[in-house]
Amino acid sequence: MKNASNLIHRTKPYLFVAPAVLLAALFCWFPALKGFLESFLTVNQAGKVLGFAGLGNYRILFSDKAFLSSLKITGLFIVLFVPANTFLTLLAASLTRRKSRHSSVPEYIFFSPVAISLSAYSLLFKELFRGKSSVINRILGLNSGWITEPAGAMVTVVILGVFLDFGIDYILLMCAFRSTDRNVIEAARMDGAGGWRLFFDMELPLIRETVLVTVFLALKDAILISAPIIILTEGGPFRSTETIMFYYYVEAFKSGNRAVQNSLASLVLSLAACAMAVYNIRRRRQP
Amino acid sequence: MRKLTLIFIIIAMAITAPLFAAGGKEKAETAKVTIWHSAQGANATVFEEIAQTFNDTIGKDKGIEIEAIYQGKANDVLTSVNAASGTGNLPDIAMMDATAATDMNHSQYLVTVDKLGIDTSDILACGISSYTSENGLLALPFNASALLYYYNKTLYDSLGVNPPKTLDDMVEVMKKTGTKDRAAFAGVPATFELTTLIGAQNGLSYMLNNRNGHDGAATEVLFGKEGTYKTFLEKWKAVYDTGFYSPITSGVTAEFTSGRCAAMLASSSNLASVINSVSGEFEVGVAKVPMVNEKATGGTVISGGALFSFTDSPAVKTVLEYMISPDVQAKWSEATGYVPVSTKAYETEAYKAFLEKNPQYKVAIESLLDSNPGLANVWVPSAYSVYYSFQSNIADVLNGKDIDAAVSDMVAIVEGAIASYSAQNN
């Protein structure tokens, strides 16, 4: 009896994680591995393997100008979105970092974007930024073409991206601000630090870890952005907002092009894995 | 220990519960026929009404029930169908357009119209040929349409201009109808518009060999070496150079109905909803698509969608026969602007009276009947990618790119799509 209970005791943790491991293996690791192996094979639309392709699929991918342009566009989106997102969420969190009687009002407003679904937001933006006769133009008195012009479309996607990530990043940062050790802050105050100095040299460095988390979350979202683009701009106008994942959506789901599907999926997965590895290495180096 | 056993029992029950639930479901007495469709807005209401009428009449007698499920735009239906292929979740019938033809032609799940044994002798000839491949009639034309030139008739009348016959005319018309705040024409052509703008050239032209991919998969691009795409681009550059052209790729209809552009090219299937959105602000006129030049006499390609079936059953056959019956086709046409595919629909008194009252609806029918029956829509792999590429390619030319260079770019893109597809599917 004692042996049996010992066995159960030892296997219990494995049993608890088993469902999660099983699901991850079934829906994530196994398909990823299959896709990686198939990226070196020629596979037809029905999934039948026709032969060995070597690096042929990757060659098809990199000779497609639309793919190369999607790389550039994703890069541009990252450059515009990540700093804008970090700056704005940090600004909102730092302005409301002190708890007071009325602070729940801005907290509620800043957090509320989380409550609405991604597709609902995208549809709303599509209507708001429709073109020259859009609501936004009427409110702001502008004459911009927004989603009907390449530059305007990119700006609209960035604004939408910030909206989508704002709520969750804000909560993370605000909680980080509020959970910092007050004693350290008070000590700095006693030493005469105040205002900007206190914020940039004490409060901000203390939540560095959380800022890093939000930056990496934003980076991940920027690399993988697809659904808002599918709804808002369909990659257009003139493929100007066609990111890597939208290109993947068109080729893999709409056209059933397995050559692109497997090679690109493997590529993006390795890219995301690299980003996560960099993040983890950085984190471990922290004292 | 006992607790653990209990947890296991609960987990086991939770896992097996759906199995019992499915097994316990009573077998329905009526045969259900699911249709995935792409009818939006007002068109969706009419489509559901048509399905409901069937359920209340023929369906009730024969024990058949149509379940109409909206799946997004025509191409989204294809995306869903491709994803469902081989999983056993395919619908009985799916409403799709020409972009689906290449995939469906190779699909092992498709049940052709010939196999279902449906009499198609009353269907428009161009409708039949538009969905016929080397494997037979792939789908039953249902929502047929034609590209039309929509214009603000109130404005045109007040300025004393007529809708243009050729693109040269169109340039002249645009100079009169455009102002600083109002574009004279909006929208960038893509594959759909180009099948007509290229297809009509020299009486009849194809973009790809094998009759645009209908007589076996296309292996060669023709719009480059036959010069038809170049001819179009040269004329379109002149359209752009008027300064009153708005090269937008989305929201064109909204610009037109709000009066911010005076003309556009759009499918006749939008006619009812365009007239509806304008709501009397101005009169909507429609005309045949302007010819690229005097030699482009081929007319207009039949476009729109068809019903693809994936189940070979009498119930599916009954539903499809109902869908192409003259009454249903007339009702569908009156409420949307689609062209009736049943020639018998044109003979009904009610439809004749309707056309008399609404002459705009006649234009699409006339342009199809006047067209070269050899015209065919394009069956090209990676249809959506090609679609976006055409628009970007045209935009490049408008922004000053050399036309010959643009043509060879576009040829290379389509050749790449064909090569990639044939490597994977032969």
XYZ file of C-alpha atoms in Angstrom:
713
model
C 0.000 0.000 0.000
C 2.791 2.308 0.865
C 4.527 1.547 -2.417
C 1.370 2.274 -4.354
C 0.796 5.618 -2.704
C 4.438 6.449 -3.259
C 4.027 5.706 -6.957
C 0.951 7.874 -7.158
C 2.737 10.595 -5.293
C 5.588 10.515 -7.736
C 3.479 10.335 -10.893
C 0.884 12.880 -9.800
C 2.663 15.973 -11.165
C 3.136 14.273 -14.519
C -0.519 13.365 -14.647
C -1.442 16.962 -13.976
C 0.691 18.362 -16.782
C -0.147 15.481 -19.142
C -3.284 17.045 -20.684
C -1.456 20.299 -21.389
C 1.554 18.484 -22.857
C -0.732 16.271 -24.933
C -2.637 19.257 -26.332
C 0.543 21.178 -27.060
C 2.034 18.140 -28.791
C -1.104 17.466 -30.792
C -1.905 21.002 -31.910
C 1.473 22.710 -31.843
C 4.616 20.570 -31.821
C 3.434 17.788 -34.116
C 2.012 20.092 -36.855
C 5.110 22.303 -36.607
C 7.408 19.314 -37.059
C 5.262 17.950 -39.888
C 5.289 21.342 -41.596
C 9.046 21.607 -41.184
C 9.653 18.187 -42.738
C 7.135 18.833 -45.510
C 8.838 22.120 -46.347
C 11.509 19.981 -48.021
C 8.963 17.920 -49.954
C 6.567 18.600 -52.808
C 3.068 18.139 -51.432
C -0.130 18.502 -53.449
C -3.247 20.360 -52.368
C -4.863 17.230 -50.988
C -1.796 16.681 -48.766
C -0.235 13.845 -50.768
C 3.561 13.792 -50.915
C 4.771 13.828 -54.519
C 8.536 13.856 -54.046
C 11.605 15.439 -52.519
C 12.032 19.137 -53.195
C 15.216 19.944 -51.288
C 15.347 23.698 -50.834
C 13.004 24.175 -53.812
C 10.090 25.439 -51.721
C 12.301 28.014 -50.043
C 13.592 29.063 -53.440
C 9.990 29.576 -54.661
C 9.279 31.611 -51.544
C 12.295 33.893 -51.822
C 11.854 34.442 -55.563
C 8.336 35.787 -54.965
C 8.440 39.569 -54.980
C 5.224 39.700 -52.985
C 6.929 37.765 -50.180
C 9.986 40.011 -50.169
C 7.740 43.048 -50.065
C 5.752 41.504 -47.191
C 9.029 41.168 -45.242
C 9.735 44.853 -45.779
C 6.208 45.832 -44.810
C 6.318 43.747 -41.632
C 9.631 45.420 -40.791
C 8.107 48.844 -41.328
C 5.133 47.901 -39.178
C 7.437 46.765 -36.352
C 9.417 50.012 -36.537
C 6.249 52.105 -36.372
C 4.164 50.015 -34.028
C 6.507 48.820 -31.261
C 7.849 52.273 -30.228
C 4.426 53.923 -30.586
C 2.798 51.212 -28.517
C 5.488 51.243 -25.830
C 5.531 55.013 -25.572
C 1.773 55.460 -25.372
C 1.072 52.663 -22.902
C 3.973 53.779 -20.724
C 2.704 57.332 -20.862
C -0.807 56.321 -19.833
C 0.456 54.032 -17.062
C 2.874 56.596 -15.652
C 0.233 59.333 -15.617
C -2.117 57.163 -13.594
C 0.464 55.339 -11.468
C -0.537 56.956 -8.200
C -3.713 55.630 -6.736
C -6.169 58.327 -5.764
C -9.877 58.730 -5.226
C -10.628 59.352 -8.896
C -7.924 57.230 -10.506
C -10.386 54.449 -11.254
C -11.963 56.574 -14.009
C -8.881 56.812 -16.273
C -7.983 53.240 -15.279
C -11.327 52.062 -16.538
C -11.031 54.056 -19.763
C -7.498 52.862 -20.515
C -8.323 49.248 -19.756
C -11.621 49.166 -21.653
C -10.131 48.362 -25.123
C -9.578 44.824 -23.796
C -13.317 44.290 -23.478
C -14.026 44.487 -27.218
C -13.019 41.765 -29.631
C -10.353 42.158 -32.261
C -12.706 41.701 -35.203
C -15.248 44.139 -33.793
C -12.503 46.758 -33.499
C -11.271 46.074 -37.002
C -14.753 46.476 -38.464
C -15.250 49.660 -36.468
C -11.956 51.064 -37.759
C -12.857 50.066 -41.302
C -15.950 52.237 -41.042
C -14.217 55.101 -39.186
C -11.276 55.305 -41.603
C -13.216 54.366 -44.730
C -11.658 56.916 -47.054
C -12.133 60.532 -47.951
C -15.759 60.489 -46.816
C -14.839 58.874 -43.486
C -16.089 59.785 -40.036
C -12.552 60.560 -38.831
C -12.066 63.101 -41.617
C -15.311 64.784 -40.702
C -14.415 64.932 -37.005
C -10.844 66.153 -37.537
C -11.565 68.217 -40.640
C -8.948 66.328 -42.669
C -8.977 65.186 -46.272
C -6.890 62.035 -45.912
C -7.677 58.907 -47.892
C -6.837 56.654 -44.897
C -7.287 53.000 -45.854
C -7.641 53.895 -49.540
C -4.056 55.228 -49.736
C -0.878 53.216 -49.014
C 0.572 55.541 -46.355
C -2.787 56.222 -44.737
C -3.580 52.511 -44.624
C -0.328 51.747 -42.801
C -1.014 54.512 -40.274
C -4.525 53.164 -39.719
C -3.200 49.647 -39.114
C -0.662 51.004 -36.607
C -3.371 52.946 -34.752
C -5.538 49.833 -34.682
C -2.601 47.744 -33.455
C -1.966 50.161 -30.589
C -5.650 50.067 -29.676
C -5.653 46.287 -29.600
C -2.602 45.988 -27.335
C -3.220 49.055 -25.227
C -5.456 47.635 -22.504
C -3.381 44.645 -21.538
C -0.044 46.502 -21.691
C -1.498 49.316 -19.629
C -2.650 46.979 -16.871
C 0.744 45.241 -16.764
C 2.654 48.510 -16.532
C 0.317 50.150 -14.065
C 0.447 47.154 -11.744
C 4.234 47.159 -12.005
C 4.361 50.841 -11.061
C 2.085 50.283 -8.087
C 3.871 47.210 -6.792
C 7.319 48.805 -6.643
C 8.792 49.093 -3.208
C 7.585 52.426 -1.795
C 10.511 52.499 0.659
C 13.012 52.858 -2.171
C 11.014 55.708 -3.678
C 10.655 57.407 -0.315
C 14.391 57.048 0.304
C 15.102 58.697 -3.041
C 12.749 61.513 -2.136
C 14.584 62.009 1.156
C 17.771 62.326 -0.838
C 16.150 65.161 -2.725
C 15.163 63.463 -5.982
C 11.881 64.570 -7.438
C 9.886 65.041 -10.613
C 11.573 63.849 -13.803
C 14.678 62.677 -12.027
C 12.736 60.421 -9.696
C 10.695 59.000 -12.572
C 13.518 58.295 -15.017
C 16.205 57.233 -12.570
C 14.143 55.364 -9.989
C 10.588 54.433 -10.933
C 11.185 53.465 -14.551
C 14.285 51.321 -13.941
C 12.385 49.506 -11.192
C 9.751 48.274 -13.654
C 12.285 47.544 -16.414
C 11.329 43.861 -16.430
C 7.670 44.587 -17.129
C 8.508 47.128 -19.839
C 10.607 44.450 -21.484
C 7.693 42.019 -21.341
C 5.384 44.512 -23.054
C 8.006 45.268 -25.708
C 8.380 41.595 -26.521
C 4.627 41.068 -26.527
C 4.314 43.979 -28.957
C 7.110 42.562 -31.096
C 5.411 39.178 -31.206
C 2.078 40.767 -32.135
C 3.764 42.856 -34.828
C 5.462 39.849 -36.423
C 2.268 37.806 -36.372
C -0.272 40.518 -37.247
C -2.826 39.135 -39.689
C -6.450 39.169 -38.526
C -6.801 42.974 -38.256
C -5.305 43.274 -41.742
C -7.575 40.608 -43.192
C -10.577 42.592 -41.994
C -9.371 46.189 -42.270
C -7.346 46.488 -45.482
C -7.062 43.036 -47.070
C -3.380 43.828 -47.443
C -4.175 46.754 -49.681
C -4.270 49.158 -51.255
C -1.789 47.763 -53.772
C -0.366 45.229 -51.299
C 0.943 48.106 -49.158
C -0.164 46.538 -45.868
C 0.516 42.935 -46.831
C 2.492 41.597 -43.864
C 4.169 38.189 -43.733
C 1.204 36.545 -42.072
C -1.291 38.096 -44.484
C 0.820 36.842 -47.371
C 0.761 33.435 -45.667
C -3.027 33.643 -45.326
C -3.496 34.403 -49.033
C -1.062 31.757 -50.268
C -1.839 28.967 -47.800
C -5.527 29.382 -47.105
C -6.855 31.102 -50.219
C -4.604 29.562 -52.854
C -3.726 26.274 -51.152
C -0.080 26.699 -52.127
C 1.647 24.058 -49.988
C 5.140 25.012 -51.120
C 4.743 28.454 -49.586
C 2.638 27.247 -46.686
C 5.203 24.861 -45.195
C 8.362 26.802 -45.914
C 6.963 30.088 -44.626
C 5.395 28.530 -41.528
C 8.731 26.945 -40.611
C 10.511 30.217 -41.229
C 8.168 32.307 -39.096
C 8.223 29.722 -36.322
C 12.000 29.800 -36.189
C 11.891 33.597 -36.219
C 9.492 33.646 -33.268
C 11.595 31.012 -31.473
C 14.682 33.197 -31.934
C 12.869 36.227 -30.527
C 11.780 34.223 -27.496
C 15.303 32.837 -27.040
C 16.780 36.343 -27.058
C 14.215 37.373 -24.491
C 14.949 34.397 -22.247
C 18.709 34.842 -22.452
C 18.301 38.500 -21.559
C 16.093 37.613 -18.643
C 18.498 35.037 -17.275
C 21.392 37.491 -17.411
C 19.503 39.799 -15.053
C 20.796 39.610 -11.482
C -6.585 7.801 -3.514
C -10.363 7.867 -3.690
C -10.274 11.479 -4.725
C -7.943 10.626 -7.576
C -10.240 7.842 -8.778
C -13.125 10.276 -8.706
C -11.159 12.779 -10.799
C -10.398 10.065 -13.334
C -14.041 9.075 -13.570
C -15.084 12.690 -14.117
C -12.440 13.193 -16.811
C -13.451 9.964 -18.527
C -17.089 11.038 -18.499
C -16.270 14.485 -19.825
C -14.310 12.993 -22.709
C -16.916 10.438 -23.704
C -19.975 12.648 -23.186
C -19.966 14.146 -26.699
C -19.803 10.639 -28.171
C -22.960 9.614 -26.356
C -24.640 12.862 -27.212
C -23.966 12.336 -30.908
C -25.064 8.726 -30.793
C -28.222 9.596 -28.940
C -29.371 12.158 -31.482
C -32.564 11.085 -33.153
C -32.347 10.517 -36.844
C -34.178 13.377 -38.531
C -37.004 12.462 -40.833
C -36.353 15.316 -43.218
C -33.272 15.325 -45.433
C -31.265 18.433 -44.677
C -29.432 20.157 -47.528
C -26.848 22.672 -46.350
C -25.880 25.520 -48.662
C -22.879 27.708 -47.939
C -23.516 31.044 -49.588
C -21.910 34.435 -50.021
C -24.988 36.647 -50.375
C -24.538 39.788 -48.278
C -26.910 42.424 -46.974
C -30.128 42.708 -48.954
C -29.048 39.828 -51.205
C -28.758 37.589 -48.147
C -32.315 38.374 -47.092
C -33.619 37.435 -50.522
C -31.544 34.263 -50.615
C -32.885 33.191 -47.244
C -36.425 33.983 -48.395
C -35.902 31.766 -51.430
C -34.696 28.960 -49.160
C -37.608 29.487 -46.775
C -40.139 29.371 -49.609
C -38.669 26.039 -50.652
C -38.905 24.698 -47.110
C -42.546 25.781 -46.863
C -43.628 24.335 -50.210
C -41.682 21.716 -52.198
C -39.500 20.882 -49.215
C -42.509 20.194 -46.993
C -43.987 17.784 -49.551
C -40.786 15.910 -50.222
C -39.291 16.049 -46.753
C -36.295 18.228 -47.665
C -35.064 21.223 -45.711
C -32.557 23.803 -46.942
C -30.189 25.206 -44.372
C -28.554 28.341 -45.758
C -25.324 29.347 -44.010
C -23.486 32.581 -44.760
C -19.735 31.952 -45.110
C -18.389 35.341 -46.122
C -17.462 36.534 -49.594
C -17.346 34.115 -52.538
C -13.652 33.542 -51.993
C -14.150 32.988 -48.266
C -16.569 30.206 -49.164
C -13.764 28.635 -51.208
C -11.380 28.995 -48.268
C -13.888 27.186 -46.044
C -14.559 24.509 -48.659
C -10.838 23.834 -49.120
C -10.389 23.632 -45.354
C -13.365 21.261 -45.000
C -12.317 18.993 -47.884
C -11.455 15.571 -46.553
C -12.778 16.268 -43.065
C -16.341 15.168 -43.759
C -17.620 18.666 -42.973
C -18.280 19.769 -46.538
C -21.682 21.293 -47.211
C -24.021 19.677 -49.736
C -23.905 22.771 -51.926
C -21.584 25.792 -51.971
C -22.084 29.062 -53.825
C -18.744 30.122 -55.306
C -17.386 32.039 -58.268
C -14.799 31.588 -60.994
C -11.904 31.853 -58.522
C -13.027 28.453 -57.178
C -13.049 26.721 -60.552
C -9.369 25.698 -60.666
C -9.510 24.067 -57.241
C -12.912 22.482 -57.814
C -11.861 21.119 -61.197
C -9.273 19.031 -59.343
C -11.381 18.262 -56.276
C -12.188 14.625 -55.699
C -15.205 15.631 -53.610
C -17.023 17.621 -56.285
C -20.169 16.090 -57.787
C -20.585 17.510 -61.287
C -23.930 18.669 -62.623
C -23.823 15.956 -65.284
C -23.472 13.321 -62.593
C -26.486 14.685 -60.707
C -28.419 14.415 -63.953
C -29.928 17.897 -63.981
C -31.540 19.162 -67.186
C -29.714 22.351 -68.142
C -31.274 22.961 -71.543
C -32.974 26.162 -70.341
C -29.807 27.693 -68.889
C -28.045 30.603 -70.636
C -25.418 29.189 -73.008
C -22.692 31.552 -71.792
C -23.472 30.507 -68.222
C -22.986 26.843 -69.081
C -19.732 27.438 -70.952
C -18.364 29.595 -68.138
C -18.367 26.631 -65.741
C -17.540 23.860 -68.191
C -14.109 22.267 -68.015
C -12.608 19.164 -69.575
C -14.370 17.288 -66.750
C -17.848 18.495 -67.678
C -20.157 21.090 -66.127
C -18.630 21.715 -62.705
C -21.365 23.835 -61.201
C -24.843 25.070 -61.866
C -24.927 28.793 -62.715
C -27.178 30.503 -60.188
C -26.129 34.067 -59.551
C -24.935 35.211 -62.969
C -23.928 38.798 -63.528
C -22.169 41.111 -65.939
C -19.748 43.960 -65.417
C -21.466 47.321 -65.917
C -20.498 50.976 -66.156
C -22.397 52.736 -63.360
C -22.796 56.481 -63.638
C -24.507 59.362 -61.925
C -27.264 59.921 -64.477
C -28.533 63.122 -62.898
C -25.055 64.640 -63.204
C -24.451 63.303 -66.715
C -27.824 64.669 -67.894
C -27.217 68.064 -66.338
C -23.884 68.321 -68.162
C -25.322 66.883 -71.341
C -22.884 63.949 -71.568
C -23.607 60.349 -72.481
C -21.927 57.317 -70.969
C -18.739 56.548 -72.935
C -18.544 53.896 -75.641
C -14.756 53.521 -75.562
C -11.969 54.354 -73.118
C -11.019 57.304 -75.365
C -14.583 58.582 -74.916
C -14.285 57.961 -71.226
C -11.265 60.278 -71.006
C -13.305 63.047 -72.670
C -16.317 62.404 -70.433
C -14.126 62.448 -67.330
C -12.767 65.874 -68.195
C -16.341 67.151 -68.101
C -17.649 65.301 -65.048
C -14.641 65.612 -62.736
C -14.083 68.474 -60.322
C -11.638 69.151 -57.523
C -13.960 67.492 -55.004
C -15.495 64.849 -57.195
C -13.635 62.111 -59.030
C -14.977 61.387 -62.490
C -14.195 57.697 -62.099
C -13.038 55.511 -59.202
C -11.653 52.012 -58.798
C -8.684 50.009 -60.053
C -9.461 47.056 -62.331
C -8.392 43.583 -61.228
C -8.798 40.110 -62.716
C -12.595 40.362 -62.829
C -12.674 43.620 -64.813
C -9.716 42.595 -66.970
C -11.400 39.415 -68.206
C -13.772 41.772 -70.008
C -11.365 44.633 -70.781
C -8.815 42.185 -72.216
C -11.238 39.476 -73.363
C -13.232 41.798 -75.620
C -10.168 42.993 -77.534
C -9.903 42.040 -81.220
C -13.341 40.450 -81.038
C -12.150 37.731 -78.655
C -8.951 37.398 -76.657
C -7.905 35.102 -73.868
C -5.620 35.978 -70.992
C -4.339 32.398 -70.732
C -4.190 29.530 -73.196
C -6.635 26.598 -73.234
C -9.522 29.073 -73.390
C -8.470 30.794 -70.156
C -7.892 27.421 -68.492
C -11.283 25.899 -69.280
C -10.029 23.218 -71.704
C -7.446 21.831 -69.330
C -5.192 23.771 -66.980
C -3.629 26.880 -68.489
C 0.068 26.490 -69.273
C 0.822 29.750 -71.006
C 0.164 33.456 -70.462
C -1.273 35.197 -73.529
C -2.067 38.743 -72.367
C 1.612 39.649 -72.584
C 2.648 38.452 -75.998
C -0.669 39.299 -77.650
C -0.259 42.865 -76.428
C -3.759 43.038 -74.991
C -2.668 44.004 -71.481
C -0.343 46.660 -72.892
C -3.168 48.154 -74.954
C -5.297 48.334 -71.832
C -2.533 49.906 -69.729
C -1.869 52.609 -72.318
C -5.538 53.585 -72.361
C -5.790 53.419 -68.592
C -2.794 55.700 -68.149
C -4.719 58.288 -70.173
C -7.652 57.832 -67.797
C -5.313 58.538 -64.880
C -3.755 61.521 -66.612
C -7.090 63.360 -66.682
C -6.452 64.113 -63.000
C -10.023 63.169 -62.133
C -9.405 59.475 -61.529
C -9.462 58.107 -57.987
C -7.327 54.923 -57.909
C -8.860 53.296 -54.858
C -9.287 49.552 -54.344
C -11.826 49.490 -51.533
C -14.967 51.411 -50.730
C -15.541 52.325 -54.394
C -19.291 51.732 -54.160
C -19.522 53.935 -51.061
C -17.737 56.749 -52.919
C -20.153 56.378 -55.825
C -23.334 56.239 -53.767
C -22.253 59.235 -51.682
C -21.803 61.222 -54.901
C -18.045 61.635 -54.451
C -17.302 59.923 -57.736
C -19.361 60.121 -60.894
C -18.783 56.663 -62.340
C -17.402 53.206 -61.585
C -17.221 49.692 -62.977
C -19.106 47.138 -60.901
C -21.003 43.911 -61.239
C -24.707 44.033 -62.074
C -25.225 42.067 -58.861
C -24.782 45.336 -56.961
C -27.497 47.154 -58.899
C -30.316 46.823 -56.368
C -28.129 47.657 -53.396
C -26.521 50.651 -55.163
C -29.917 52.099 -56.092
C -30.986 51.428 -52.525
C -28.019 53.196 -50.919
C -28.338 56.204 -53.200
C -31.935 56.412 -51.946
C -33.075 58.912 -54.526
C -30.224 61.433 -54.050
C -29.548 61.060 -57.755
C -30.588 58.751 -60.571
C -28.320 55.745 -61.101
C -27.556 54.974 -64.726
C -25.881 51.850 -66.046
C -24.309 51.230 -69.434
C -22.200 48.615 -71.140
C -18.518 48.553 -70.191
C -16.561 51.000 -72.391
C -14.554 49.222 -75.085
C -10.782 49.484 -74.747
C -10.607 50.563 -78.396
C -12.746 50.366 -81.550
C -11.576 46.821 -82.205
C -12.596 45.551 -78.764
C -15.963 44.257 -79.872
C -16.142 41.023 -77.846
C -18.623 42.301 -75.295
C -18.814 41.349 -71.636
C -17.836 38.150 -69.869
C -20.526 36.473 -67.816
C -19.458 36.593 -64.183
C -21.001 35.860 -60.856
C -21.400 32.573 -59.125
C -22.633 29.071 -59.396
C -23.717 26.272 -57.096
C -21.097 23.534 -56.615
C -22.362 20.306 -55.095
C -20.550 17.781 -52.942
C -23.360 15.303 -52.312
C -24.921 13.043 -54.908
C -28.486 12.679 -53.643
C -32.033 13.182 -54.949
C -32.569 15.864 -52.297
C -29.641 17.913 -53.606
C -30.919 17.486 -57.157
C -34.395 18.713 -56.134
C -32.932 21.768 -54.402
C -30.732 22.662 -57.390
C -33.631 22.290 -59.825
C -35.646 24.629 -57.630
C -32.814 27.178 -57.566
C -32.689 27.479 -61.357
C -36.453 27.441 -61.872
C -37.803 30.478 -63.774
C -39.750 31.895 -60.825
C -36.855 31.733 -58.398
C -34.474 33.210 -60.977
C -36.857 36.064 -61.761
C -37.368 36.867 -58.080
C -33.607 36.687 -57.410
C -32.899 38.984 -60.354
C -35.527 41.559 -59.425
C -34.260 41.830 -55.872
C -30.537 41.948 -56.642
C -29.600 42.791 -60.217
C -28.220 39.355 -61.075
C -29.085 38.103 -64.536
C -31.584 35.218 -64.576
C -29.784 32.067 -65.749
C -33.021 30.427 -66.814
C -34.047 31.584 -70.306
C -37.633 30.713 -69.387
C -37.549 33.462 -66.738
C -37.371 36.065 -69.504
C -40.653 34.814 -70.920
C -42.697 35.219 -67.742
C -45.102 38.167 -67.905
C -44.132 39.321 -64.426
C -40.443 39.598 -65.314
C -41.198 41.336 -68.621
C -43.279 43.883 -66.745
C -40.487 44.342 -64.211
C -37.913 45.062 -66.935
C -40.308 47.534 -68.539
C -40.481 49.424 -65.261
C -36.781 49.102 -64.391
C -34.832 49.510 -67.630
C -31.472 49.527 -65.781
C -31.878 45.799 -65.211
C -32.014 45.213 -68.957
C -28.485 46.455 -69.646
C -26.703 43.468 -68.096
C -28.932 40.981 -69.921
C -28.422 42.745 -73.239
C -24.671 43.004 -72.810
C -24.454 39.265 -72.138
C -26.685 38.326 -75.065
C -24.703 40.623 -77.413
C -21.348 39.186 -76.358
C -19.122 36.730 -78.134
C -20.105 33.346 -76.666
C -16.435 32.308 -76.718
C -15.583 34.786 -73.947
C -14.663 33.032 -70.739
C -13.676 34.030 -67.244
C -10.143 33.233 -66.158
C -9.313 30.078 -64.252
C -5.960 30.868 -62.766
C -4.315 29.290 -59.708
C -3.538 31.553 -56.738
C -6.461 33.639 -57.953
C -6.438 36.108 -55.077
C -2.737 36.692 -55.181
C -3.003 37.351 -58.922
C -5.937 39.677 -58.272
C -3.913 41.825 -55.852
C -0.924 41.722 -58.188
C -2.905 43.132 -61.112
C -3.983 46.110 -59.013
C -0.455 46.796 -57.774
C 0.900 46.379 -61.278
C -1.601 48.906 -62.678
C -0.772 51.281 -59.811
C 2.936 50.987 -60.713
C 2.154 52.117 -64.257
C 0.018 55.013 -63.024
C 2.955 56.056 -60.838
C 5.220 56.226 -63.849
C 6.599 52.725 -64.356
C 7.428 51.778 -67.943
C 4.476 49.900 -69.458
C 6.567 47.173 -71.139
C 8.408 46.485 -67.893
C 5.116 46.309 -66.005
C 3.656 43.878 -68.544
C 6.624 41.534 -68.273
C 6.434 41.732 -64.450
C 2.797 40.729 -64.545
C 3.429 37.901 -67.016
C 6.169 36.595 -64.706
C 3.841 36.661 -61.696
C 1.095 34.686 -63.443
C 3.632 32.266 -64.945
C 5.050 31.721 -61.462
C 1.587 30.948 -60.084
C 0.936 28.480 -62.921
C 4.337 26.784 -62.527
C 3.990 26.501 -58.755
C 0.497 25.068 -59.075
C 1.360 22.550 -61.760
C 4.410 21.341 -59.799
C 2.118 20.572 -56.886
C -0.863 19.196 -58.729
C 0.330 17.021 -61.571
